[in-house]
């Protein structure tokens, strides 16, 4: 895709944010610089309850069936089918969703205990099976220009679905017309131009939005773009170049993260030999935390280690990620309890 960004928009004027806390701070200046409508309520881009209400009004087909509650005491004690609970605001934007109900999931009382540090409100919605995706790009001249897109692989551990891997994905995998629908939604919410990060799930009932926010994707997605050989979202915005290549230099790229199944002191990582024997293995993006005191993995900031993978064959890459998952579930670390 070739072209320039809309006249009057100067990328250096835009304050780039990488999480919701930074986004809150950046919004006033970005609004003053003309990247948003003057009547915008900025909360629609970082407050989950406000965003749910806005999207339900503008594009009801893109939301899960859900509702909001103001306090933990309003959460239903009896859950008939699996439900997702999200604090309205999560500063670091990594892994705030908790899942209750269904087989092998904790009780509502356990989830409430995990949420006790949040004052509320909370967004609730049905848990629907589907394919989670990350979509990153630029909103410009009424169009979403996609820089990179990722298929997410998760592990159901307790009250969370822990993200363990992403694989680059072609825009052709999206339902027809979805990028333009997302662009029109962002515009309807008050955005005129800038970076856009979207998290959604492709369900049997169509795409459902988890998050739509005018900020950069979190690490390691920009690093994977560089690894794959194409412009990241930030590079696209700052260079104002729409020359996007959606092919990696060599086939497909992915990351894979091992998790801690318990808290304690890391004494050993078990699967170094098996990992380095994989045809897809390239290098450690984050090395194993040997000798460190760690907590059980709950989000993107508490992984044990992260690999970068590359392969010409998607089938081989997927099979090796499946193999890594079996190792992950066995417990990849010897962790000593701390007394």
CSV table of C-alpha atoms in Angstrom, one decimal:
chain,number,residue,atom,x,y,z
A,1,UNK,CA,0.0,0.0,0.0
A,2,UNK,CA,1.5,3.4,-1.0
A,3,UNK,CA,0.6,6.9,0.1
A,4,UNK,CA,1.1,9.6,2.7
A,5,UNK,CA,-0.7,10.3,5.9
A,6,UNK,CA,-3.4,13.0,6.1
A,7,UNK,CA,-2.2,16.5,5.6
A,8,UNK,CA,-2.0,18.5,8.8
A,9,UNK,CA,-0.9,15.6,10.9
A,10,UNK,CA,2.7,15.6,12.0
A,11,UNK,CA,3.7,12.4,13.7
A,12,UNK,CA,6.3,14.0,16.1
A,13,UNK,CA,3.3,15.9,17.7
A,14,UNK,CA,1.7,12.6,18.8
A,15,UNK,CA,2.8,11.4,22.2
A,16,UNK,CA,3.2,7.7,21.9
A,17,UNK,CA,2.0,5.4,24.7
A,18,UNK,CA,2.7,1.8,25.4
A,19,UNK,CA,0.2,1.0,28.1
A,20,UNK,CA,-3.0,2.4,29.5
A,21,UNK,CA,-1.2,4.5,32.2
A,22,UNK,CA,0.9,6.2,29.6
A,23,UNK,CA,-2.2,6.7,27.4
A,24,UNK,CA,-4.0,8.5,30.1
A,25,UNK,CA,-1.2,11.0,30.4
A,26,UNK,CA,-0.8,11.4,26.6
A,27,UNK,CA,-4.4,11.9,25.7
A,28,UNK,CA,-4.8,15.6,26.6
A,29,UNK,CA,-1.8,16.7,24.4
A,30,UNK,CA,-2.9,14.4,21.6
A,31,UNK,CA,-6.4,15.8,21.7
A,32,UNK,CA,-5.0,19.4,21.7
A,33,UNK,CA,-2.8,18.5,18.7
A,34,UNK,CA,-5.9,17.6,16.7
A,35,UNK,CA,-5.7,13.8,16.6
A,36,UNK,CA,-9.1,13.4,18.3
A,37,UNK,CA,-12.5,15.2,18.1
A,38,UNK,CA,-12.8,18.0,20.6
A,39,UNK,CA,-16.0,16.5,22.1
A,40,UNK,CA,-14.3,13.2,22.8
A,41,UNK,CA,-14.6,11.5,26.2
A,42,UNK,CA,-11.1,10.1,26.4
A,43,UNK,CA,-12.2,7.4,28.8
A,44,UNK,CA,-13.7,5.4,25.9
A,45,UNK,CA,-10.1,4.4,24.9
A,46,UNK,CA,-8.8,3.2,28.3
A,47,UNK,CA,-11.7,2.6,30.7
A,48,UNK,CA,-13.1,-0.9,29.8
A,49,UNK,CA,-16.7,-0.1,31.0
A,50,UNK,CA,-16.8,3.2,29.0
A,51,UNK,CA,-15.4,1.5,26.0
A,52,UNK,CA,-17.8,-1.4,26.1
A,53,UNK,CA,-20.8,1.1,26.3
A,54,UNK,CA,-19.4,3.1,23.3
A,55,UNK,CA,-18.8,0.1,21.1
A,56,UNK,CA,-22.2,-1.4,22.0
A,57,UNK,CA,-23.8,1.8,20.8
A,58,UNK,CA,-21.7,2.2,17.6
A,59,UNK,CA,-21.2,-1.4,16.6
A,60,UNK,CA,-23.2,-3.8,18.8
A,61,UNK,CA,-22.2,-6.8,16.7
A,62,UNK,CA,-18.6,-6.4,17.8
A,63,UNK,CA,-19.2,-6.7,21.6
A,64,UNK,CA,-19.5,-9.8,23.8
A,65,UNK,CA,-22.7,-10.2,25.7
A,66,UNK,CA,-21.9,-8.3,29.0
A,67,UNK,CA,-22.6,-5.7,31.6
A,68,UNK,CA,-20.7,-3.6,34.2
A,69,UNK,CA,-20.9,-3.6,38.0
A,70,UNK,CA,-19.6,-0.9,40.3
A,71,UNK,CA,-18.2,-3.1,43.2
A,72,UNK,CA,-17.1,-6.6,43.9
A,73,UNK,CA,-20.2,-7.2,46.0
A,74,UNK,CA,-22.4,-6.9,42.9
A,75,UNK,CA,-20.6,-9.8,41.2
A,76,UNK,CA,-22.9,-12.9,40.9
A,77,UNK,CA,-22.0,-15.7,43.3
A,78,UNK,CA,-23.5,-18.4,41.1
A,79,UNK,CA,-22.0,-18.6,37.6
A,80,UNK,CA,-24.0,-20.7,35.1
A,81,UNK,CA,-21.5,-20.5,32.3
A,82,UNK,CA,-17.9,-19.2,32.0
A,83,UNK,CA,-17.6,-15.5,32.4
A,84,UNK,CA,-14.7,-12.9,32.0
A,85,UNK,CA,-14.2,-10.2,34.6
A,86,UNK,CA,-12.0,-7.2,33.9
A,87,UNK,CA,-11.2,-4.2,36.1
A,88,UNK,CA,-12.2,-1.0,34.3
A,89,UNK,CA,-8.7,0.2,34.4
A,90,UNK,CA,-5.5,-1.8,34.4
A,91,UNK,CA,-2.4,0.5,34.2
A,92,UNK,CA,0.1,-1.9,32.6
A,93,UNK,CA,-2.4,-3.4,30.2
A,94,UNK,CA,-1.1,-7.0,30.6
A,95,UNK,CA,-3.3,-9.8,31.7
A,96,UNK,CA,-6.0,-8.2,33.7
A,97,UNK,CA,-8.8,-10.5,32.6
A,98,UNK,CA,-10.0,-13.2,35.1
A,99,UNK,CA,-12.2,-16.2,34.1
A,100,UNK,CA,-14.7,-17.8,36.4
A,101,UNK,CA,-17.0,-20.8,35.8
A,102,UNK,CA,-16.6,-24.0,33.8
A,103,UNK,CA,-14.4,-26.9,34.4
A,104,UNK,CA,-11.0,-26.4,36.2
A,105,UNK,CA,-11.7,-22.7,36.8
A,106,UNK,CA,-11.7,-21.2,40.3
A,107,UNK,CA,-14.8,-20.1,42.1
A,108,UNK,CA,-16.2,-16.6,42.2
A,109,UNK,CA,-14.9,-16.2,45.8
A,110,UNK,CA,-11.4,-17.0,44.6
A,111,UNK,CA,-11.6,-14.5,41.8
A,112,UNK,CA,-13.0,-11.8,44.1
A,113,UNK,CA,-10.0,-12.4,46.3
A,114,UNK,CA,-7.7,-11.7,43.3
A,115,UNK,CA,-9.6,-8.5,42.5
A,116,UNK,CA,-9.6,-7.1,46.0
A,117,UNK,CA,-7.0,-4.4,45.3
A,118,UNK,CA,-9.2,-2.9,42.5
A,119,UNK,CA,-11.8,-0.4,43.6
A,120,UNK,CA,-14.1,-1.0,40.6
A,121,UNK,CA,-16.1,-0.7,38.4
A,122,UNK,CA,-15.7,-4.0,36.6
A,123,UNK,CA,-16.7,-5.2,33.1
A,124,UNK,CA,-18.3,-8.6,32.8
A,125,UNK,CA,-18.9,-10.6,29.6
A,126,UNK,CA,-19.5,-14.1,28.4
A,127,UNK,CA,-16.5,-16.2,27.8
A,128,UNK,CA,-16.6,-17.3,24.2
A,129,UNK,CA,-14.3,-19.8,22.4
A,130,UNK,CA,-12.5,-18.4,19.5
A,131,UNK,CA,-9.2,-17.3,18.0
A,132,UNK,CA,-7.6,-14.3,19.8
A,133,UNK,CA,-5.8,-11.8,17.6
A,134,UNK,CA,-3.6,-8.7,18.0
A,135,UNK,CA,-4.0,-6.1,15.2
A,136,UNK,CA,-1.6,-3.1,15.0
A,137,UNK,CA,-1.6,-0.3,12.6
A,138,UNK,CA,-2.3,3.4,11.8
A,139,UNK,CA,-5.6,5.2,11.5
A,140,UNK,CA,-5.2,7.7,8.6
A,141,UNK,CA,-7.6,9.4,6.2
A,142,UNK,CA,-10.4,7.2,7.4
A,143,UNK,CA,-8.5,3.9,6.9
A,144,UNK,CA,-6.8,1.4,9.1
A,145,UNK,CA,-3.4,0.6,7.7
A,146,UNK,CA,-2.3,-2.6,9.3
A,147,UNK,CA,1.4,-2.9,10.1
A,148,UNK,CA,1.4,-6.3,11.8
A,149,UNK,CA,-1.1,-8.9,13.0
A,150,UNK,CA,-0.7,-11.9,15.3
A,151,UNK,CA,-2.5,-15.1,16.1
A,152,UNK,CA,-2.4,-15.7,19.9
A,153,UNK,CA,-1.9,-19.0,21.6
A,154,UNK,CA,-2.9,-19.3,25.3
A,155,UNK,CA,-2.8,-21.7,28.1
A,156,UNK,CA,-5.7,-22.0,30.5
A,157,UNK,CA,-4.1,-21.8,34.0
A,158,UNK,CA,-6.4,-21.2,36.9
A,159,UNK,CA,-8.5,-18.0,36.5
A,160,UNK,CA,-6.5,-16.8,33.5
A,161,UNK,CA,-5.8,-17.7,29.9
A,162,UNK,CA,-2.0,-17.0,29.8
A,163,UNK,CA,-0.7,-15.8,26.5
A,164,UNK,CA,2.3,-18.0,25.6
A,165,UNK,CA,2.9,-17.5,21.9
A,166,UNK,CA,2.0,-15.3,18.9
A,167,UNK,CA,2.5,-16.1,15.2
A,168,UNK,CA,2.4,-13.5,12.4
A,169,UNK,CA,-0.7,-13.6,10.4
A,170,UNK,CA,-1.8,-12.2,7.0
A,171,UNK,CA,-4.5,-9.6,6.8
A,172,UNK,CA,-6.2,-12.0,4.4
A,173,UNK,CA,-7.2,-14.1,7.5
A,174,UNK,CA,-9.6,-11.4,8.7
A,175,UNK,CA,-13.3,-11.4,7.8
A,176,UNK,CA,-13.9,-9.3,4.7
A,177,UNK,CA,-14.4,-5.6,5.5
A,178,UNK,CA,-13.3,-5.9,9.2
A,179,UNK,CA,-10.3,-3.4,8.9
A,180,UNK,CA,-12.6,-0.7,7.5
A,181,UNK,CA,-15.2,-1.5,10.1
A,182,UNK,CA,-12.6,-1.1,12.8
A,183,UNK,CA,-11.5,2.2,11.3
A,184,UNK,CA,-15.0,3.5,11.3
A,185,UNK,CA,-15.5,2.4,14.8
A,186,UNK,CA,-12.4,4.3,16.0
A,187,UNK,CA,-13.6,7.4,14.2
A,188,UNK,CA,-17.0,7.1,15.7
A,189,UNK,CA,-15.4,6.9,19.1
A,190,UNK,CA,-13.6,10.2,18.4
A,191,UNK,CA,-10.3,9.3,16.9
A,192,UNK,CA,-9.1,11.1,13.7
A,193,UNK,CA,-5.5,9.7,13.2
A,194,UNK,CA,-2.7,7.9,15.0
A,195,UNK,CA,-1.5,4.5,16.1
A,196,UNK,CA,-4.2,1.9,16.8
A,197,UNK,CA,-3.8,-1.3,18.8
A,198,UNK,CA,-6.7,-3.8,18.7
A,199,UNK,CA,-7.3,-7.0,20.6
A,200,UNK,CA,-10.2,-9.2,19.4
A,201,UNK,CA,-11.5,-12.7,19.3
A,202,UNK,CA,-12.8,-14.4,16.1
A,203,UNK,CA,-15.8,-16.3,17.5
A,204,UNK,CA,-18.5,-18.4,15.9
A,205,UNK,CA,-20.7,-15.3,16.0
A,206,UNK,CA,-18.0,-13.1,14.4
A,207,UNK,CA,-15.3,-10.8,15.7
A,208,UNK,CA,-15.6,-9.5,19.2
A,209,UNK,CA,-13.5,-6.7,20.5
A,210,UNK,CA,-11.5,-7.0,23.7
A,211,UNK,CA,-9.7,-3.7,23.4
A,212,UNK,CA,-9.3,-0.9,20.9
A,213,UNK,CA,-6.9,1.8,21.9
A,214,UNK,CA,-4.8,4.6,20.3
A,215,UNK,CA,-1.4,3.4,21.5
A,216,UNK,CA,1.5,1.2,20.5
A,217,UNK,CA,1.5,-2.5,20.9
A,218,UNK,CA,3.5,-3.8,23.9
A,219,UNK,CA,6.8,-5.6,23.7
A,220,UNK,CA,7.8,-8.0,22.2
A,221,UNK,CA,5.5,-7.3,19.2
A,222,UNK,CA,7.7,-4.5,17.8
A,223,UNK,CA,10.8,-6.7,18.3
A,224,UNK,CA,9.1,-9.5,16.4
A,225,UNK,CA,8.4,-7.1,13.5
A,226,UNK,CA,12.1,-6.3,13.3
A,227,UNK,CA,12.9,-10.0,13.6
A,228,UNK,CA,10.5,-10.7,10.8
A,229,UNK,CA,11.8,-8.0,8.5
A,230,UNK,CA,8.9,-5.5,8.3
A,231,UNK,CA,8.1,-2.1,9.7
A,232,UNK,CA,6.6,-2.0,13.2
A,233,UNK,CA,3.6,0.1,14.0
A,234,UNK,CA,5.8,2.8,15.5
A,235,UNK,CA,8.1,2.9,12.5
A,236,UNK,CA,5.1,3.1,10.2
A,237,UNK,CA,3.8,6.1,12.1
A,238,UNK,CA,7.0,7.9,12.5
A,239,UNK,CA,8.2,7.5,8.9
A,240,UNK,CA,4.8,8.2,7.4
A,241,UNK,CA,5.5,5.5,4.9
A,242,UNK,CA,2.7,3.2,3.9
A,243,UNK,CA,5.0,0.7,2.1
A,244,UNK,CA,4.1,-2.3,4.1
A,245,UNK,CA,5.4,-5.8,3.6
A,246,UNK,CA,3.5,-8.5,5.3
A,247,UNK,CA,6.0,-11.2,4.6
A,248,UNK,CA,8.9,-12.1,6.9
A,249,UNK,CA,12.3,-12.5,5.5
A,250,UNK,CA,12.1,-16.2,6.1
A,251,UNK,CA,8.6,-17.6,6.3
A,252,UNK,CA,6.8,-17.2,9.7
A,253,UNK,CA,8.0,-15.8,13.0
A,254,UNK,CA,6.7,-16.4,16.5
A,255,UNK,CA,7.6,-16.0,20.1
A,256,UNK,CA,7.1,-18.6,22.9
A,257,UNK,CA,7.1,-17.9,26.6
A,258,UNK,CA,7.6,-20.4,29.4
A,259,UNK,CA,5.7,-19.8,32.6
A,260,UNK,CA,6.3,-20.3,36.3
A,261,UNK,CA,3.8,-22.7,37.8
A,262,UNK,CA,4.7,-21.6,41.3
A,263,UNK,CA,6.5,-18.9,43.3
A,264,UNK,CA,10.0,-19.4,44.7
A,265,UNK,CA,13.6,-19.3,43.7
A,266,UNK,CA,14.6,-20.5,40.2
A,267,UNK,CA,17.3,-23.2,40.5
A,268,UNK,CA,17.2,-24.8,37.0
A,269,UNK,CA,15.7,-24.6,33.5
A,270,UNK,CA,15.1,-28.1,32.3
A,271,UNK,CA,14.7,-28.0,28.5
A,272,UNK,CA,17.6,-26.1,27.1
A,273,UNK,CA,18.7,-29.1,25.0
A,274,UNK,CA,15.2,-29.8,23.6
A,275,UNK,CA,14.7,-26.1,22.7
A,276,UNK,CA,17.9,-25.6,20.9
A,277,UNK,CA,17.3,-28.8,18.8
A,278,UNK,CA,14.1,-27.3,17.3
A,279,UNK,CA,14.4,-26.3,13.7
A,280,UNK,CA,12.5,-23.0,14.5
A,281,UNK,CA,14.6,-21.9,17.4
A,282,UNK,CA,16.5,-18.6,16.8
A,283,UNK,CA,17.4,-17.1,20.2
A,284,UNK,CA,16.3,-16.2,23.6
A,285,UNK,CA,14.5,-12.8,23.7
A,286,UNK,CA,14.5,-13.1,27.4
A,287,UNK,CA,16.8,-15.7,29.1
A,288,UNK,CA,15.7,-18.0,31.9
A,289,UNK,CA,15.7,-16.3,35.3
A,290,UNK,CA,18.1,-18.7,37.0
A,291,UNK,CA,18.8,-17.7,40.7
A,292,UNK,CA,16.0,-15.2,40.9
A,293,UNK,CA,13.1,-15.1,43.2
A,294,UNK,CA,9.9,-15.2,41.2
A,295,UNK,CA,6.1,-15.2,41.4
A,296,UNK,CA,3.7,-17.6,39.6
A,297,UNK,CA,3.2,-16.3,36.1
A,298,UNK,CA,0.0,-14.3,35.8
A,299,UNK,CA,0.7,-11.9,32.9
A,300,UNK,CA,3.2,-10.6,30.3
A,301,UNK,CA,5.5,-9.2,33.0
A,302,UNK,CA,6.0,-12.5,34.9
A,303,UNK,CA,7.2,-15.0,32.2
A,304,UNK,CA,10.1,-17.4,33.0
A,305,UNK,CA,11.8,-16.9,29.6
A,306,UNK,CA,10.8,-16.1,26.0
A,307,UNK,CA,12.1,-17.6,22.7
A,308,UNK,CA,12.0,-16.2,19.2
A,309,UNK,CA,11.2,-18.7,16.5
A,310,UNK,CA,11.3,-18.7,12.7
A,311,UNK,CA,10.4,-21.2,10.1
A,312,UNK,CA,9.6,-21.4,6.4
A,313,UNK,CA,6.8,-23.9,7.2
A,314,UNK,CA,3.8,-22.8,9.2
A,315,UNK,CA,3.0,-26.5,9.9
A,316,UNK,CA,6.4,-27.2,11.4
A,317,UNK,CA,6.3,-24.0,13.4
A,318,UNK,CA,2.9,-24.8,14.8
A,319,UNK,CA,3.9,-28.4,15.7
A,320,UNK,CA,7.0,-27.2,17.5
A,321,UNK,CA,5.0,-24.6,19.4
A,322,UNK,CA,2.6,-27.5,20.4
A,323,UNK,CA,5.7,-29.5,21.6
A,324,UNK,CA,6.9,-26.5,23.6
A,325,UNK,CA,3.5,-26.3,25.2
A,326,UNK,CA,3.8,-29.9,26.4
A,327,UNK,CA,7.1,-29.0,28.0
A,328,UNK,CA,5.6,-25.9,29.6
A,329,UNK,CA,2.8,-27.9,31.2
A,330,UNK,CA,5.3,-30.4,32.6
A,331,UNK,CA,7.0,-27.5,34.5
A,332,UNK,CA,10.0,-26.1,32.8
A,333,UNK,CA,11.7,-24.9,36.0
A,334,UNK,CA,13.0,-26.3,39.2
A,335,UNK,CA,11.7,-23.8,41.7
A,336,UNK,CA,12.7,-24.0,45.3
A,337,UNK,CA,10.3,-22.7,47.9
A,338,UNK,CA,11.4,-19.7,49.9
A,339,UNK,CA,10.8,-20.0,53.7
